[in-house]
XYZ file of C-alpha atoms in Angstrom:
367
model
C -45.670 -19.775 2.130
C -46.067 -17.009 4.682
C -47.781 -14.226 2.777
C -48.137 -10.837 4.509
C -50.606 -10.783 7.422
C -51.275 -14.523 7.225
C -50.192 -17.359 9.491
C -48.403 -17.132 12.804
C -47.526 -13.639 14.055
C -45.790 -13.775 17.449
C -45.146 -10.100 18.207
C -47.375 -7.504 19.847
C -46.692 -5.276 16.823
C -46.579 -6.316 13.162
C -44.577 -4.545 10.451
C -44.899 -5.699 6.830
C -42.413 -4.719 4.145
C -43.961 -2.355 1.621
C -42.855 0.653 -0.427
C -44.003 2.792 2.518
C -42.112 0.905 5.246
C -38.792 0.130 3.562
C -35.723 1.410 1.787
C -33.951 -0.442 -1.015
C -30.160 -0.393 -0.918
C -29.918 2.328 1.725
C -30.114 2.519 5.517
C -32.212 5.109 7.364
C -30.547 8.349 8.383
C -31.720 10.869 10.983
C -34.065 12.529 8.467
C -36.140 9.413 7.780
C -39.591 9.245 9.359
C -40.228 6.323 11.695
C -42.707 3.796 10.328
C -43.601 2.294 13.727
C -43.403 3.450 17.360
C -43.017 0.948 20.215
C -42.287 0.965 23.935
C -39.049 -0.413 25.350
C -39.507 -4.151 25.847
C -42.182 -4.516 23.164
C -42.047 -7.325 20.630
C -42.285 -6.703 16.892
C -42.889 -9.177 14.072
C -41.301 -8.007 10.807
C -41.948 -9.656 7.461
C -38.498 -9.221 5.916
C -37.890 -9.561 2.192
C -34.888 -10.937 0.362
C -33.483 -8.940 -2.538
C -32.848 -12.161 -4.447
C -35.434 -12.675 -7.181
C -36.307 -8.987 -7.488
C -32.997 -7.331 -8.416
C -32.378 -5.773 -11.820
C -30.017 -8.543 -12.947
C -32.937 -10.928 -12.334
C -35.397 -8.791 -14.279
C -37.062 -7.019 -11.331
C -40.038 -9.319 -11.929
C -40.103 -12.174 -9.399
C -43.053 -14.013 -10.989
C -41.328 -14.316 -14.377
C -37.897 -14.946 -12.901
C -39.003 -17.681 -10.509
C -41.094 -19.330 -13.207
C -37.782 -20.225 -14.828
C -37.080 -22.445 -11.803
C -40.496 -24.071 -11.800
C -41.996 -21.842 -9.121
C -45.656 -21.016 -9.723
C -47.067 -17.520 -9.327
C -48.926 -18.625 -6.194
C -45.562 -19.472 -4.620
C -44.229 -15.920 -5.004
C -44.659 -13.516 -2.087
C -47.060 -10.665 -2.816
C -44.861 -8.157 -0.980
C -41.933 -9.117 -3.227
C -44.104 -8.557 -6.299
C -45.356 -5.219 -4.992
C -41.904 -3.870 -4.153
C -40.395 -4.979 -7.466
C -43.243 -3.336 -9.390
C -43.203 -0.129 -7.328
C -41.475 3.152 -8.042
C -39.187 2.741 -5.021
C -35.838 4.100 -6.147
C -33.046 1.566 -6.556
C -29.788 1.919 -8.508
C -28.209 -1.489 -9.170
C -24.728 -0.014 -9.678
C -24.624 2.486 -6.820
C -27.029 1.286 -4.124
C -26.788 -1.820 -1.993
C -29.041 -4.778 -2.837
C -30.818 -5.064 0.513
C -34.472 -4.416 1.269
C -34.368 -2.648 4.643
C -37.559 -2.472 6.739
C -37.971 0.384 9.217
C -36.980 2.558 10.994
C -38.776 1.753 14.254
C -38.757 4.285 17.093
C -38.273 2.831 20.587
C -39.585 5.093 23.349
C -36.949 6.510 25.664
C -33.907 5.623 23.536
C -31.319 8.413 23.518
C -27.781 8.732 22.136
C -25.388 6.959 24.518
C -27.951 4.298 25.390
C -27.795 0.766 24.005
C -30.599 -0.961 22.112
C -30.863 -4.652 22.956
C -32.418 -6.766 20.206
C -33.558 -10.227 21.309
C -34.256 -12.665 18.466
C -37.369 -14.564 19.562
C -38.489 -16.419 16.441
C -37.543 -16.729 12.770
C -40.003 -18.392 10.393
C -39.187 -19.155 6.769
C -41.616 -17.493 4.371
C -40.877 -19.466 1.183
C -39.541 -22.972 0.420
C -36.643 -21.712 -1.701
C -33.894 -19.138 -1.922
C -30.801 -18.144 -3.902
C -27.028 -18.109 -3.412
C -25.518 -15.580 -5.804
C -22.179 -14.570 -7.237
C -21.930 -11.278 -9.128
C -19.125 -9.729 -11.133
C -16.698 -7.608 -9.134
C -17.792 -8.919 -5.739
C -17.217 -11.819 -3.354
C -13.998 -13.266 -1.968
C -12.628 -13.940 -5.469
C -13.621 -10.965 -7.636
C -12.305 -11.394 -11.165
C -12.238 -15.174 -10.750
C -15.912 -15.834 -9.999
C -18.439 -15.942 -11.472
C -16.840 -17.804 -14.353
C -19.114 -16.171 -16.918
C -18.715 -13.275 -19.334
C -18.264 -9.972 -17.526
C -21.163 -7.644 -16.796
C -21.260 -5.249 -19.753
C -22.507 -2.358 -17.644
C -25.032 0.119 -19.051
C -24.907 0.354 -22.862
C -25.977 3.211 -25.095
C -29.072 1.387 -26.381
C -30.224 0.564 -22.858
C -29.375 -3.123 -23.177
C -27.157 -4.844 -20.661
C -25.800 -8.309 -19.907
C -25.275 -9.003 -16.214
C -24.224 -12.680 -16.371
C -24.642 -13.118 -12.615
C -24.732 -16.694 -11.311
C -27.743 -17.173 -9.029
C -28.075 -20.718 -7.704
C -31.715 -21.607 -6.988
C -31.864 -23.592 -3.764
C -34.912 -25.602 -2.769
C -35.801 -26.147 0.886
C -36.880 -29.656 1.895
C -37.658 -31.371 5.181
C -35.533 -34.409 6.004
C -35.478 -36.291 9.307
C -37.577 -33.570 10.911
C -35.254 -30.726 9.937
C -35.224 -28.242 7.061
C -32.334 -28.431 4.595
C -31.167 -26.518 1.568
C -30.475 -28.638 -1.511
C -27.978 -27.833 -4.271
C -28.087 -30.423 -7.097
C -24.858 -31.097 -8.983
C -23.262 -33.651 -11.275
C -25.299 -36.634 -12.366
C -28.091 -37.009 -9.864
C -26.128 -35.882 -6.829
C -26.940 -33.072 -4.388
C -25.372 -31.261 -1.452
C -27.792 -31.016 1.480
C -27.115 -28.686 4.397
C -29.221 -27.809 7.457
C -30.888 -24.423 7.634
C -29.853 -22.030 10.415
C -31.876 -18.847 9.784
C -30.775 -15.393 10.923
C -31.062 -11.761 9.907
C -27.910 -10.542 8.208
C -28.851 -6.916 8.700
C -30.025 -5.323 11.965
C -29.083 -1.841 13.041
C -29.895 1.579 14.442
C -30.184 4.828 12.529
C -26.954 6.660 11.769
C -26.680 10.256 12.979
C -26.125 11.816 9.572
C -28.105 13.624 6.906
C -26.165 11.869 4.160
C -27.305 8.755 2.345
C -26.084 5.564 4.042
C -25.231 2.615 1.795
C -26.683 -0.689 2.977
C -23.617 -2.872 2.330
C -20.839 -1.898 4.799
C -21.572 -2.516 8.500
C -20.404 -0.137 11.205
C -20.811 0.916 14.823
C -24.540 1.207 14.084
C -24.713 -2.493 13.160
C -26.288 -2.867 9.736
C -25.083 -5.602 7.412
C -23.114 -7.550 10.038
C -23.778 -11.031 8.576
C -22.963 -12.755 11.881
C -24.436 -16.238 11.558
C -24.648 -16.684 15.333
C -27.566 -14.222 15.503
C -30.138 -16.996 15.394
C -33.164 -17.571 17.629
C -32.176 -17.087 21.274
C -29.395 -14.587 20.529
C -29.193 -10.898 21.431
C -27.560 -8.013 19.595
C -26.493 -4.812 21.381
C -26.269 -1.595 19.354
C -25.030 1.854 20.483
C -27.911 4.317 19.954
C -27.032 7.345 17.821
C -30.329 9.250 17.447
C -33.410 9.733 19.675
C -35.723 6.736 19.333
C -32.861 4.515 18.056
C -34.521 4.006 14.647
C -34.164 0.222 14.443
C -34.352 -1.574 11.080
C -33.852 -5.099 9.747
C -33.346 -6.969 6.483
C -31.062 -9.283 4.504
C -32.722 -12.491 5.769
C -30.706 -15.696 5.445
C -31.683 -19.351 5.703
C -28.024 -20.390 6.122
C -24.535 -18.887 5.836
C -21.023 -20.189 6.204
C -18.478 -17.965 7.941
C -16.902 -15.712 5.327
C -19.913 -15.734 2.929
C -17.361 -16.163 0.159
C -19.560 -16.302 -2.973
C -21.051 -12.886 -2.128
C -24.386 -13.962 -0.690
C -25.543 -16.622 1.738
C -28.709 -18.652 1.142
C -30.845 -15.541 0.787
C -34.556 -15.978 1.432
C -37.380 -14.181 3.287
C -38.012 -14.556 7.021
C -40.751 -13.565 9.440
C -38.727 -12.280 12.379
C -40.044 -11.572 15.860
C -37.749 -9.382 17.939
C -37.858 -7.744 21.364
C -36.510 -4.174 21.394
C -35.304 -2.920 24.795
C -33.428 0.216 25.809
C -30.471 -0.133 28.181
C -29.716 3.299 29.687
C -26.169 4.559 29.261
C -25.523 4.409 33.022
C -26.212 0.641 33.033
C -24.679 -0.360 29.725
C -21.043 -0.098 30.848
C -21.525 -2.542 33.710
C -23.274 -5.065 31.490
C -21.166 -4.836 28.356
C -18.015 -2.882 29.006
C -17.007 -0.162 26.545
C -19.287 -0.569 23.543
C -17.689 1.036 20.499
C -18.895 -1.652 18.096
C -21.941 -3.904 18.065
C -21.841 -6.756 20.581
C -23.801 -10.015 20.578
C -24.488 -12.946 22.846
C -26.132 -16.340 22.697
C -27.212 -18.595 25.553
C -23.693 -20.079 25.597
C -21.309 -17.388 24.287
C -20.425 -13.690 24.341
C -19.499 -12.239 20.941
C -17.292 -9.123 20.812
C -17.017 -7.804 17.255
C -14.296 -6.176 15.155
C -15.036 -4.253 11.932
C -12.658 -2.697 9.404
C -11.986 -2.557 5.669
C -8.730 -4.426 6.348
C -9.323 -7.965 7.639
C -6.163 -7.879 9.760
C -7.335 -4.714 11.488
C -10.819 -6.192 11.959
C -9.130 -9.099 13.739
C -7.102 -6.762 15.952
C -10.238 -4.808 16.845
C -12.080 -7.998 17.765
C -9.201 -9.035 20.053
C -9.100 -5.609 21.714
C -12.882 -5.675 22.182
C -12.693 -9.153 23.727
C -9.877 -8.207 26.112
C -11.695 -5.046 27.213
C -14.968 -6.932 27.669
C -13.357 -9.499 29.975
C -11.526 -6.772 31.892
C -14.589 -4.587 32.505
C -17.283 -7.214 33.026
C -15.367 -10.107 34.602
C -12.596 -8.199 36.383
C -9.921 -10.160 34.491
C -6.437 -8.675 34.200
C -5.753 -7.727 30.578
C -2.695 -9.980 30.235
C -4.655 -12.950 31.554
C -7.624 -12.082 29.349
C -5.370 -12.220 26.292
C -3.918 -15.523 27.472
C -7.404 -16.957 27.975
C -8.531 -15.820 24.512
C -5.494 -17.422 22.917
C -6.129 -20.725 24.663
C -9.903 -21.001 24.646
C -11.763 -18.510 22.435
C -12.525 -18.754 18.718
C -12.211 -15.802 16.368
C -14.337 -16.330 13.268
C -14.521 -14.315 10.057
C -18.128 -13.156 9.831
C -17.828 -12.057 6.208
C -15.264 -10.674 3.742
C -17.655 -9.453 1.034
C -19.229 -6.276 2.456
C -16.399 -3.752 1.955
C -16.017 -3.539 5.749
C -14.901 -6.988 6.909
C -16.118 -8.542 10.137
C -14.563 -10.781 12.786
C -16.487 -12.008 15.818
C -15.077 -13.702 18.899
C -16.806 -16.587 20.697
C -16.211 -16.569 24.466
C -17.803 -19.460 26.360
C -19.905 -18.289 29.300
C -19.397 -21.661 31.004
C -15.694 -20.878 31.361
C -16.702 -18.107 33.763
C -19.172 -20.138 35.765
C -22.244 -18.913 33.870
């Protein structure tokens, strides 16, 4: 267990998740006060919280809920208890589920600049998590979960949610951490963990409330499983200071995230936040209308839209433009290369705005 302020903290700044440093189900807008101020290039360790175990359909009481899976009170994070018991506003039906920590002001960031987020370390904070399916959501709404429908709010205040939340233990096998899903008679599916933050973004330039579920040009709930340790995410800055935030920690996720959630569980994330001035960003990244990511081996142009076909088209256009502007590749040859050698993967189909990310091998361009 990595309780707040204990154990390894890698960053030069530390930001816990508390009722004072987070939003629940919403993203920061331009009117939200920054909870931390850092210089460009500084590193920040954020104790992110998962929404699983504290949501209303789970009783908003993580100690009691987790006890049903054999988890003792000493194995429940204190910050999860505190948030669930707080008066932080959260509407199960109208808000997103995510606990969003921030916003963080980065000195010098101005609209038109790009915020580079380097993922330096991701430490699991608890030896368990949940994979959930809820009525009306996921890739097969109306088919899963195969339980009685959520009754919605009733006149007497009672309600039956009937969500299916699969408790998933984390174990170490052959020197690597795995998630374990028991099934049948004594069998279990074991899969390796690959932690990443599903939600990283910059503050939206609006005074309206911003729902935490759909991603956009600001980043947010991108759910790109390539954003693991060693990756970088580039986000177009919209407001002075950028207003960075993070949340939705995952221990593992398949492309598509078809049930609704991945293996949701809390992470201690250490990130480097750096401002790339507008005059330099075009040379490095090309035209950045959407978030852009890279790993040590790949560039990842991104396409986002409510229609999956259009998200795919946007990812292809972004990839062609990236190769044209950064590699000097003719557009027709860029498209030919992408068709022969690049992979387009569905990031997720469950967040209202669907995501597609392209994987372009750097080695193909001598890098």
